[in-house]
Amino acid sequence: MRVRTCFVIVTIFLAGCGGGMRAISANQSESINISYQDGFGTRDIQATSSAGENFIGTLIWIKDVGNSGRYRGALIGDKGRTLQVEMECNTFTTKCVGTARDNTGAGFFIR
């Protein structure tokens, strides 16, 4: 019974949830508002930067051991930037934190 309950919780976490997050540049000069919709094993992202750039992309879910996993992927901006994203997540609390790096080398913290 316990294994089945965990499977249901993980499935709910991975499919059908949506929400928002924020990324802040390491030097605090830029913020990115992130909206997401979770699919089965994916997270579809739409984001808007305080610098006026819009990003879209899909992150892929990678299950780790225990109650954790991560999303990895790239977001493509409408002004030429690409963000490489990695977020660590707890499947029971549905909380994720992570980092991103753009193609110019700028780093971002995501929460």
CSV table of N, CA and C in Angstrom, one decimal:
chain,number,residue,atom,x,y,z
A,1,MET,N,0.8,-1.2,0.0
A,1,MET,CA,0.0,0.0,0.0
A,1,MET,C,0.9,1.3,0.0
A,2,ARG,N,1.9,1.3,0.8
A,2,ARG,CA,2.8,2.5,0.8
A,2,ARG,C,3.4,2.8,-0.5
A,3,VAL,N,3.9,1.8,-1.2
A,3,VAL,CA,4.5,2.0,-2.5
A,3,VAL,C,3.5,2.6,-3.5
A,4,ARG,N,2.3,2.1,-3.5
A,4,ARG,CA,1.2,2.6,-4.3
A,4,ARG,C,0.9,4.1,-4.0
A,5,THR,N,0.9,4.4,-2.8
A,5,THR,CA,0.6,5.8,-2.4
A,5,THR,C,1.7,6.7,-2.9
A,6,CYS,N,3.0,6.3,-2.8
A,6,CYS,CA,4.1,7.1,-3.3
A,6,CYS,C,3.9,7.3,-4.8
A,7,PHE,N,3.5,6.2,-5.5
A,7,PHE,CA,3.4,6.3,-7.0
A,7,PHE,C,2.3,7.3,-7.3
A,8,VAL,N,1.2,7.3,-6.6
A,8,VAL,CA,0.2,8.3,-6.9
A,8,VAL,C,0.6,9.7,-6.6
A,9,ILE,N,1.3,9.9,-5.5
A,9,ILE,CA,1.8,11.3,-5.2
A,9,ILE,C,2.8,11.7,-6.3
A,10,VAL,N,3.7,10.9,-6.7
A,10,VAL,CA,4.7,11.2,-7.7
A,10,VAL,C,4.0,11.5,-9.0
A,11,THR,N,3.0,10.7,-9.4
A,11,THR,CA,2.2,11.0,-10.6
A,11,THR,C,1.5,12.3,-10.6
A,12,ILE,N,0.9,12.6,-9.5
A,12,ILE,CA,0.2,13.9,-9.3
A,12,ILE,C,1.2,15.0,-9.5
A,13,PHE,N,2.4,14.9,-8.9
A,13,PHE,CA,3.4,15.9,-8.9
A,13,PHE,C,3.9,16.1,-10.4
A,14,LEU,N,4.0,15.1,-11.1
A,14,LEU,CA,4.5,15.2,-12.5
A,14,LEU,C,3.5,15.5,-13.5
A,15,ALA,N,2.2,15.4,-13.3
A,15,ALA,CA,1.2,15.6,-14.3
A,15,ALA,C,0.1,16.6,-13.8
A,16,GLY,N,-0.1,17.6,-14.5
A,16,GLY,CA,-1.2,18.5,-14.3
A,16,GLY,C,-1.1,19.6,-13.3
A,17,CYS,N,0.1,19.8,-12.7
A,17,CYS,CA,0.3,20.9,-11.8
A,17,CYS,C,0.8,22.1,-12.5
A,18,GLY,N,0.6,23.2,-12.0
A,18,GLY,CA,1.1,24.5,-12.6
A,18,GLY,C,1.5,25.4,-11.5
A,19,GLY,N,2.2,26.4,-11.8
A,19,GLY,CA,2.6,27.4,-10.8
A,19,GLY,C,3.6,28.4,-11.3
A,20,GLY,N,4.3,29.0,-10.4
A,20,GLY,CA,5.2,30.1,-10.7
A,20,GLY,C,6.5,30.0,-9.9
A,21,MET,N,7.5,30.5,-10.4
A,21,MET,CA,8.8,30.6,-9.7
A,21,MET,C,9.5,31.9,-10.1
A,22,ARG,N,10.6,32.2,-9.5
A,22,ARG,CA,11.4,33.4,-9.9
A,22,ARG,C,12.8,33.1,-10.0
A,23,ALA,N,13.5,33.6,-11.0
A,23,ALA,CA,15.0,33.5,-11.1
A,23,ALA,C,15.6,34.9,-10.9
A,24,ILE,N,16.6,35.0,-10.1
A,24,ILE,CA,17.3,36.2,-9.8
A,24,ILE,C,18.8,36.0,-10.3
A,25,SER,N,19.3,37.0,-11.1
A,25,SER,CA,20.7,36.9,-11.5
A,25,SER,C,21.6,36.9,-10.3
A,26,ALA,N,22.8,36.3,-10.4
A,26,ALA,CA,23.8,36.3,-9.3
A,26,ALA,C,24.2,37.7,-8.9
A,27,ASN,N,24.2,38.6,-9.8
A,27,ASN,CA,24.6,40.0,-9.5
A,27,ASN,C,23.4,40.8,-9.1
A,28,GLN,N,22.2,40.2,-9.1
A,28,GLN,CA,20.9,40.8,-8.7
A,28,GLN,C,20.5,42.0,-9.7
A,29,SER,N,21.0,42.0,-10.9
A,29,SER,CA,20.6,43.0,-11.8
A,29,SER,C,19.4,42.6,-12.7
A,30,GLU,N,19.0,41.4,-12.7
A,30,GLU,CA,17.9,40.9,-13.5
A,30,GLU,C,17.1,39.9,-12.8
A,31,SER,N,15.8,39.9,-13.0
A,31,SER,CA,14.9,38.9,-12.5
A,31,SER,C,14.1,38.3,-13.6
A,32,ILE,N,13.7,37.1,-13.5
A,32,ILE,CA,12.9,36.4,-14.5
A,32,ILE,C,11.7,35.8,-13.8
A,33,ASN,N,10.5,36.2,-14.2
A,33,ASN,CA,9.2,35.6,-13.6
A,33,ASN,C,8.9,34.4,-14.5
A,34,ILE,N,8.7,33.2,-13.8
A,34,ILE,CA,8.6,32.0,-14.5
A,34,ILE,C,7.2,31.4,-14.2
A,35,SER,N,6.4,31.0,-15.2
A,35,SER,CA,5.2,30.3,-15.1
A,35,SER,C,5.4,28.9,-15.7
A,36,TYR,N,4.8,27.9,-15.1
A,36,TYR,CA,5.0,26.6,-15.6
A,36,TYR,C,3.7,25.7,-15.5
A,37,GLN,N,3.7,24.7,-16.4
A,37,GLN,CA,2.6,23.7,-16.4
A,37,GLN,C,3.3,22.4,-16.5
A,38,ASP,N,3.1,21.5,-15.5
A,38,ASP,CA,3.7,20.2,-15.5
A,38,ASP,C,2.9,19.2,-16.4
A,39,GLY,N,3.6,18.5,-17.2
A,39,GLY,CA,3.0,17.4,-17.9
A,39,GLY,C,3.5,16.1,-17.3
A,40,PHE,N,3.3,15.0,-18.0
A,40,PHE,CA,3.8,13.7,-17.5
A,40,PHE,C,5.3,13.6,-17.8
A,41,GLY,N,6.2,13.9,-16.9
A,41,GLY,CA,7.6,13.9,-17.0
A,41,GLY,C,8.2,15.1,-17.7
A,42,THR,N,7.4,16.2,-17.8
A,42,THR,CA,8.0,17.4,-18.4
A,42,THR,C,7.4,18.6,-17.6
A,43,ARG,N,8.1,19.7,-17.8
A,43,ARG,CA,7.6,21.0,-17.2
A,43,ARG,C,7.7,22.0,-18.3
A,44,ASP,N,6.6,22.5,-18.8
A,44,ASP,CA,6.6,23.5,-19.9
A,44,ASP,C,6.7,24.9,-19.2
A,45,ILE,N,7.6,25.7,-19.7
A,45,ILE,CA,8.0,27.0,-19.1
A,45,ILE,C,7.6,28.1,-20.1
A,46,GLN,N,7.1,29.2,-19.5
A,46,GLN,CA,7.0,30.5,-20.1
A,46,GLN,C,7.5,31.5,-19.1
A,47,ALA,N,8.5,32.4,-19.5
A,47,ALA,CA,9.1,33.3,-18.6
A,47,ALA,C,9.3,34.6,-19.2
A,48,THR,N,9.3,35.7,-18.4
A,48,THR,CA,9.6,37.0,-18.8
A,48,THR,C,10.7,37.6,-17.9
A,49,SER,N,11.7,38.2,-18.6
A,49,SER,CA,12.8,38.8,-17.9
A,49,SER,C,12.5,40.3,-17.6
A,50,SER,N,13.1,40.8,-16.6
A,50,SER,CA,13.0,42.3,-16.3
A,50,SER,C,13.7,43.1,-17.4
A,51,ALA,N,14.6,42.4,-18.2
A,51,ALA,CA,15.3,43.0,-19.3
A,51,ALA,C,14.5,43.0,-20.6
A,52,GLY,N,13.2,42.5,-20.5
A,52,GLY,CA,12.3,42.5,-21.6
A,52,GLY,C,12.4,41.4,-22.6
A,53,GLU,N,13.0,40.3,-22.2
A,53,GLU,CA,13.1,39.1,-23.0
A,53,GLU,C,12.1,38.0,-22.5
A,54,ASN,N,11.5,37.4,-23.5
A,54,ASN,CA,10.5,36.3,-23.2
A,54,ASN,C,11.2,34.9,-23.5
A,55,PHE,N,11.0,34.0,-22.6
A,55,PHE,CA,11.6,32.6,-22.8
A,55,PHE,C,10.5,31.6,-22.8
A,56,ILE,N,10.8,30.5,-23.6
A,56,ILE,CA,9.9,29.4,-23.6
A,56,ILE,C,10.8,28.1,-23.7
A,57,GLY,N,10.3,27.0,-23.2
A,57,GLY,CA,11.0,25.8,-23.3
A,57,GLY,C,10.4,24.7,-22.4
A,58,THR,N,10.9,23.5,-22.6
A,58,THR,CA,10.4,22.3,-21.8
A,58,THR,C,11.5,21.7,-21.1
A,59,LEU,N,11.3,21.5,-19.8
A,59,LEU,CA,12.3,20.8,-19.0
A,59,LEU,C,11.9,19.3,-18.8
A,60,ILE,N,12.9,18.4,-18.7
A,60,ILE,CA,12.6,17.0,-18.6
A,60,ILE,C,12.8,16.6,-17.2
A,61,TRP,N,11.9,15.7,-16.7
A,61,TRP,CA,12.0,15.2,-15.3
A,61,TRP,C,13.0,14.0,-15.2
A,62,ILE,N,13.9,14.0,-14.3
A,62,ILE,CA,14.8,12.9,-14.0
A,62,ILE,C,14.6,12.5,-12.6
A,63,LYS,N,14.1,11.3,-12.4
A,63,LYS,CA,13.9,10.8,-11.0
A,63,LYS,C,15.1,10.3,-10.4
A,64,ASP,N,15.4,10.8,-9.1
A,64,ASP,CA,16.5,10.4,-8.3
A,64,ASP,C,16.0,9.4,-7.3
A,65,VAL,N,16.8,8.9,-6.4
A,65,VAL,CA,16.4,8.0,-5.4
A,65,VAL,C,15.6,8.7,-4.3
A,66,GLY,N,14.7,8.0,-3.6
A,66,GLY,CA,14.0,8.6,-2.5
A,66,GLY,C,12.9,9.5,-3.0
A,67,ASN,N,12.7,10.7,-2.4
A,67,ASN,CA,11.7,11.6,-2.7
A,67,ASN,C,12.2,12.8,-3.5
A,68,SER,N,13.2,12.6,-4.3
A,68,SER,CA,13.7,13.7,-5.0
A,68,SER,C,13.9,13.4,-6.5
A,69,GLY,N,14.1,14.4,-7.2
A,69,GLY,CA,14.4,14.4,-8.7
A,69,GLY,C,14.8,15.7,-9.2
A,70,ARG,N,14.9,15.9,-10.5
A,70,ARG,CA,15.3,17.1,-11.0
A,70,ARG,C,14.8,17.4,-12.4
A,71,TYR,N,14.6,18.6,-12.7
A,71,TYR,CA,14.3,19.0,-14.1
A,71,TYR,C,15.5,19.6,-14.7
A,72,ARG,N,15.7,19.2,-16.0
A,72,ARG,CA,16.8,19.8,-16.8
A,72,ARG,C,16.4,20.1,-18.1
A,73,GLY,N,16.9,21.2,-18.7
A,73,GLY,CA,16.6,21.6,-20.1
A,73,GLY,C,17.0,23.0,-20.4
A,74,ALA,N,16.5,23.5,-21.5
A,74,ALA,CA,16.9,24.8,-22.0
A,74,ALA,C,15.7,25.6,-22.3
A,75,LEU,N,15.8,26.9,-22.0
A,75,LEU,CA,14.8,27.9,-22.4
A,75,LEU,C,15.4,28.8,-23.4
A,76,ILE,N,14.6,29.1,-24.5
A,76,ILE,CA,15.0,29.9,-25.6
A,76,ILE,C,14.4,31.2,-25.5
A,77,GLY,N,15.2,32.3,-25.6
A,77,GLY,CA,14.7,33.7,-25.5
A,77,GLY,C,14.4,34.2,-26.9
A,78,ASP,N,13.5,35.2,-26.9
A,78,ASP,CA,13.1,35.8,-28.2
A,78,ASP,C,14.1,36.9,-28.6
A,79,LYS,N,15.2,37.2,-27.8
A,79,LYS,CA,16.2,38.1,-28.2
A,79,LYS,C,17.6,37.5,-28.3
A,80,GLY,N,17.6,36.1,-28.4
A,80,GLY,CA,18.8,35.5,-28.7
A,80,GLY,C,19.5,34.7,-27.5
A,81,ARG,N,19.0,34.9,-26.3
A,81,ARG,CA,19.7,34.2,-25.2
A,81,ARG,C,19.1,32.8,-25.0
A,82,THR,N,19.9,31.9,-24.5
A,82,THR,CA,19.5,30.6,-24.1
A,82,THR,C,19.8,30.4,-22.6
A,83,LEU,N,18.9,29.8,-21.9
A,83,LEU,CA,19.2,29.5,-20.4
A,83,LEU,C,19.2,28.0,-20.3
A,84,GLN,N,20.3,27.5,-19.8
A,84,GLN,CA,20.4,26.1,-19.4
A,84,GLN,C,20.0,26.0,-17.9
A,85,VAL,N,19.0,25.2,-17.7
A,85,VAL,CA,18.3,25.1,-16.3
A,85,VAL,C,18.5,23.8,-15.7
A,86,GLU,N,18.7,23.8,-14.4
A,86,GLU,CA,18.7,22.5,-13.6
A,86,GLU,C,18.0,22.9,-12.3
A,87,MET,N,17.0,22.1,-11.9
A,87,MET,CA,16.3,22.4,-10.7
A,87,MET,C,16.1,21.1,-9.9
A,88,GLU,N,16.5,21.1,-8.6
A,88,GLU,CA,16.3,19.9,-7.8
A,88,GLU,C,14.9,20.0,-7.1
A,89,CYS,N,14.2,18.9,-7.0
A,89,CYS,CA,12.8,19.0,-6.5
A,89,CYS,C,12.6,17.9,-5.5
A,90,ASN,N,11.7,18.1,-4.5
A,90,ASN,CA,11.2,17.2,-3.5
A,90,ASN,C,9.8,16.8,-4.0
A,91,THR,N,9.6,15.5,-4.3
A,91,THR,CA,8.2,15.2,-4.8
A,91,THR,C,7.1,15.2,-3.8
A,92,PHE,N,7.4,15.1,-2.5
A,92,PHE,CA,6.4,15.2,-1.5
A,92,PHE,C,6.0,16.6,-1.2
A,93,THR,N,6.9,17.5,-1.2
A,93,THR,CA,6.6,18.9,-0.9
A,93,THR,C,6.4,19.7,-2.1
A,94,THR,N,6.7,19.2,-3.3
A,94,THR,CA,6.6,19.8,-4.6
A,94,THR,C,7.4,21.1,-4.7
A,95,LYS,N,8.4,21.2,-3.9
A,95,LYS,CA,9.3,22.4,-3.9
A,95,LYS,C,10.5,22.2,-4.7
A,96,CYS,N,10.9,23.2,-5.5
A,96,CYS,CA,12.1,23.0,-6.4
A,96,CYS,C,12.9,24.3,-6.2
A,97,VAL,N,14.2,24.1,-6.3
A,97,VAL,CA,15.2,25.2,-6.3
A,97,VAL,C,16.2,24.8,-7.3
A,98,GLY,N,16.9,25.8,-7.9
A,98,GLY,CA,17.8,25.5,-8.9
A,98,GLY,C,18.7,26.6,-9.4
A,99,THR,N,19.3,26.4,-10.5
A,99,THR,CA,20.2,27.4,-11.1
A,99,THR,C,20.0,27.4,-12.6
A,100,ALA,N,20.4,28.5,-13.2
A,100,ALA,CA,20.4,28.6,-14.7
A,100,ALA,C,21.6,29.4,-15.1
A,101,ARG,N,22.1,29.1,-16.3
A,101,ARG,CA,23.2,29.9,-16.9
A,101,ARG,C,22.9,30.2,-18.3
A,102,ASP,N,23.0,31.5,-18.6
A,102,ASP,CA,22.7,31.9,-20.0
A,102,ASP,C,24.0,31.7,-20.9
A,103,ASN,N,23.8,31.9,-22.2
A,103,ASN,CA,24.9,31.7,-23.1
A,103,ASN,C,26.0,32.8,-23.1
A,104,THR,N,25.7,33.9,-22.3
A,104,THR,CA,26.8,34.9,-22.1
A,104,THR,C,27.6,34.6,-20.8
A,105,GLY,N,27.2,33.6,-20.0
A,105,GLY,CA,27.8,33.2,-18.8
A,105,GLY,C,27.2,33.7,-17.5
A,106,ALA,N,26.1,34.5,-17.6
A,106,ALA,CA,25.5,35.0,-16.4
A,106,ALA,C,24.7,33.9,-15.7
A,107,GLY,N,24.8,33.8,-14.4
A,107,GLY,CA,24.2,32.8,-13.6
A,107,GLY,C,22.9,33.3,-12.9
A,108,PHE,N,22.0,32.4,-12.7
A,108,PHE,CA,20.7,32.8,-12.0
A,108,PHE,C,20.4,31.7,-10.9
A,109,PHE,N,19.8,32.2,-9.9
A,109,PHE,CA,19.3,31.3,-8.8
A,109,PHE,C,17.8,31.2,-9.0
A,110,ILE,N,17.2,30.0,-8.9
A,110,ILE,CA,15.8,29.9,-9.1
A,110,ILE,C,15.1,29.3,-7.8
A,111,ARG,N,14.0,29.9,-7.4
A,111,ARG,CA,13.3,29.4,-6.3
A,111,ARG,C,11.8,29.7,-6.5
